[in-house]
CSV table of C-alpha atoms in Angstrom, one decimal:
chain,number,residue,atom,x,y,z
A,1,MET,CA,0.2,-0.2,0.3
A,2,HIS,CA,1.4,3.1,-0.4
A,3,THR,CA,0.9,6.8,1.4
A,4,PRO,CA,-1.8,9.5,0.1
A,5,ILE,CA,0.5,12.6,0.7
A,6,GLN,CA,-2.5,14.9,-1.6
A,7,PHE,CA,-6.2,13.2,-3.6
A,8,PHE,CA,-7.0,15.2,-6.3
A,9,MET,CA,-11.1,15.3,-8.2
A,10,VAL,CA,-9.3,15.9,-11.7
A,11,VAL,CA,-6.6,14.3,-12.8
A,12,PRO,CA,-3.3,17.3,-11.8
A,13,GLU,CA,-0.9,15.4,-14.9
A,14,ASP,CA,-0.3,13.1,-17.3
A,15,LEU,CA,-1.1,10.1,-15.5
A,16,PHE,CA,0.4,7.0,-17.9
A,17,ARG,CA,-0.5,3.2,-17.5
A,18,LEU,CA,0.8,-0.2,-18.5
A,19,GLY,CA,-1.7,-1.8,-20.5
A,20,ARG,CA,-1.9,-4.3,-23.3
A,21,LYS,CA,-2.1,-3.3,-27.1
A,22,THR,CA,-6.1,-2.8,-26.8
A,23,THR,CA,-6.9,-2.1,-23.4
A,24,ALA,CA,-5.2,0.5,-20.8
A,25,LYS,CA,-6.7,-2.6,-18.2
A,26,LEU,CA,-8.1,-0.1,-15.8
A,27,ASP,CA,-10.1,-2.8,-14.1
A,28,TYR,CA,-7.2,-4.7,-13.7
A,29,ILE,CA,-7.0,-4.9,-9.2
A,30,ARG,CA,-5.9,-7.2,-7.6
A,31,PRO,CA,-7.9,-7.8,-4.6
A,32,THR,CA,-6.8,-8.8,-1.4
A,33,PRO,CA,-7.9,-11.6,-0.6
A,34,PRO,CA,-6.2,-12.3,-3.7
A,35,ARG,CA,-7.8,-14.3,-6.5
A,36,ASP,CA,-5.2,-16.7,-6.5
A,37,GLU,CA,-4.1,-18.2,-4.3
A,38,LYS,CA,0.0,-17.7,-5.0
A,39,GLU,CA,0.1,-13.7,-5.5
A,40,ASP,CA,0.7,-12.1,-2.6
A,41,THR,CA,0.8,-9.2,-4.4
A,42,TRP,CA,-2.0,-6.6,-3.6
A,43,ASP,CA,-4.1,-3.5,-4.9
A,44,VAL,CA,-6.8,-3.8,-2.5
A,45,LYS,CA,-8.6,-4.7,0.6
A,46,VAL,CA,-11.8,-6.2,0.0
A,47,TYR,CA,-14.4,-7.7,2.9
A,48,ASN,CA,-17.9,-9.0,2.2
A,49,LYS,CA,-20.7,-7.4,3.9
A,50,ASP,CA,-24.7,-9.0,3.8
A,51,GLY,CA,-23.3,-11.3,1.1
A,52,VAL,CA,-21.8,-8.1,-1.0
A,53,SER,CA,-18.1,-7.6,-1.5
A,54,PHE,CA,-16.6,-4.2,-1.1
A,55,VAL,CA,-13.4,-1.9,-1.7
A,56,ASP,CA,-11.9,-1.1,1.8
A,57,SER,CA,-11.5,3.1,0.6
A,58,LYS,CA,-8.4,3.5,3.1
A,59,SER,CA,-6.7,0.2,1.5
A,60,GLY,CA,-5.1,1.3,-1.6
A,61,GLY,CA,-6.2,1.0,-5.4
A,62,LEU,CA,-5.3,1.2,-8.9
A,63,SER,CA,-1.5,2.1,-9.4
A,64,LEU,CA,-0.7,5.3,-12.2
A,65,PHE,CA,3.0,7.3,-12.7
A,66,ASN,CA,3.9,9.9,-14.2
A,67,TYR,CA,6.2,8.7,-16.0
A,68,ARG,CA,6.6,5.8,-18.8
A,69,ASN,CA,9.3,3.3,-17.1
A,70,PRO,CA,10.1,1.4,-20.1
A,71,LYS,CA,11.5,-1.6,-17.8
A,72,PHE,CA,7.9,-2.6,-17.0
A,73,GLY,CA,7.2,-2.6,-20.6
A,74,ASN,CA,6.4,-0.3,-24.0
A,75,LEU,CA,2.1,-0.6,-24.0
A,76,TRP,CA,1.5,2.4,-22.0
A,77,TRP,CA,-2.0,4.7,-22.0
A,78,LYS,CA,-1.9,8.0,-20.7
A,79,ILE,CA,-5.3,9.5,-19.3
A,80,PRO,CA,-4.7,12.9,-19.3
A,81,ALA,CA,-4.1,15.7,-17.2
A,82,SER,CA,-7.3,18.2,-16.6
A,83,THR,CA,-9.7,14.8,-17.1
A,84,LYS,CA,-12.6,14.6,-15.2
A,85,LEU,CA,-12.6,11.3,-12.6
A,86,PRO,CA,-16.2,9.0,-12.4
A,87,SER,CA,-18.1,9.9,-9.7
A,88,GLY,CA,-17.0,8.2,-6.3
A,89,LEU,CA,-13.5,8.5,-7.2
A,90,HIS,CA,-10.3,10.1,-6.1
A,91,ILE,CA,-6.8,10.5,-7.2
A,92,SER,CA,-4.2,10.5,-4.7
A,93,LEU,CA,-0.5,12.0,-4.8
A,94,ASP,CA,1.6,9.1,-3.0
A,95,LYS,CA,4.6,9.0,-1.0
A,96,GLY,CA,8.0,8.7,-1.8
A,97,GLY,CA,9.5,9.5,-5.4
A,98,LYS,CA,12.2,11.2,-6.7
A,99,GLU,CA,13.6,13.5,-9.5
A,100,GLY,CA,9.9,14.0,-11.1
A,101,LYS,CA,8.9,10.7,-10.5
A,102,PHE,CA,6.0,9.9,-8.7
A,103,HIS,CA,3.6,7.4,-8.4
A,104,PHE,CA,-0.6,7.8,-7.7
A,105,THR,CA,-3.0,5.9,-7.1
A,106,ILE,CA,-7.4,6.1,-7.7
A,107,ARG,CA,-9.1,4.9,-5.0
A,108,PRO,CA,-12.7,4.8,-3.8
A,109,LEU,CA,-14.3,8.7,-1.8
A,110,GLN,CA,-15.8,5.8,0.1
A,111,ASP,CA,-16.4,1.8,0.2
A,112,MET,CA,-17.7,1.2,-2.2
A,113,PRO,CA,-19.2,-3.0,-3.9
A,114,TYR,CA,-16.2,-4.0,-5.8
A,115,TYR,CA,-18.3,-4.6,-8.7
A,116,LEU,CA,-19.4,-0.2,-9.0
A,117,TYR,CA,-15.8,0.3,-8.3
A,118,ILE,CA,-14.4,-1.7,-11.3
A,119,GLU,CA,-17.7,0.3,-13.3
A,120,LYS,CA,-15.4,3.6,-12.9
A,121,LEU,CA,-12.6,2.6,-13.2
A,122,LYS,CA,-14.2,1.2,-16.9
A,123,GLN,CA,-15.5,4.4,-17.3
A,124,LEU,CA,-11.8,6.1,-16.4
A,125,GLU,CA,-10.8,4.0,-19.8
A,126,SER,CA,-12.2,5.5,-22.3
A,127,ALA,CA,-10.2,8.7,-21.5
A,128,ALA,CA,-7.0,6.5,-21.7
A,129,ILE,CA,-4.9,7.6,-24.9
A,130,PRO,CA,-2.2,4.7,-26.1
A,131,SER,CA,1.1,6.8,-25.6
A,132,PHE,CA,3.6,3.3,-27.2
A,133,LEU,CA,7.0,3.4,-26.1
A,134,SER,CA,7.8,1.5,-29.5
A,135,PRO,CA,5.3,-0.6,-31.4
A,136,PRO,CA,3.2,-2.6,-30.2
A,137,LYS,CA,4.1,-6.5,-32.3
A,138,SER,CA,1.2,-7.9,-33.8
A,139,GLU,CA,1.7,-11.1,-30.4
A,140,VAL,CA,1.4,-8.7,-27.8
A,141,SER,CA,-2.4,-8.9,-26.8
């Protein structure tokens, strides 16, 4: 989990997400407990309330960066500065970073059903623009 130090209701600067050739993967979230028992990395804590899975709004969210790191891959997608977030979401600038390179997180404003959080992230994906470091290879999906 990343410690937030500042919050935004719109995208504060161009932010980037590593995705696939045809999608920014904004709806790819690793919950805990994990989907896969071998997975030890998670993005958000999920708990059950009356038979519904909820995202703990203080636990984390979807990672974004204000730079594209070629060590992670080439298929980066940009969410442009000033993009409005779907209602119920905000972005945090997280503690750490150096030399102008920072981590950001899209978080729910308050605990919300997991399916709703995913729906809102899918809505935001319509604003994502391919910003690939090199042309995608045909075999990459």
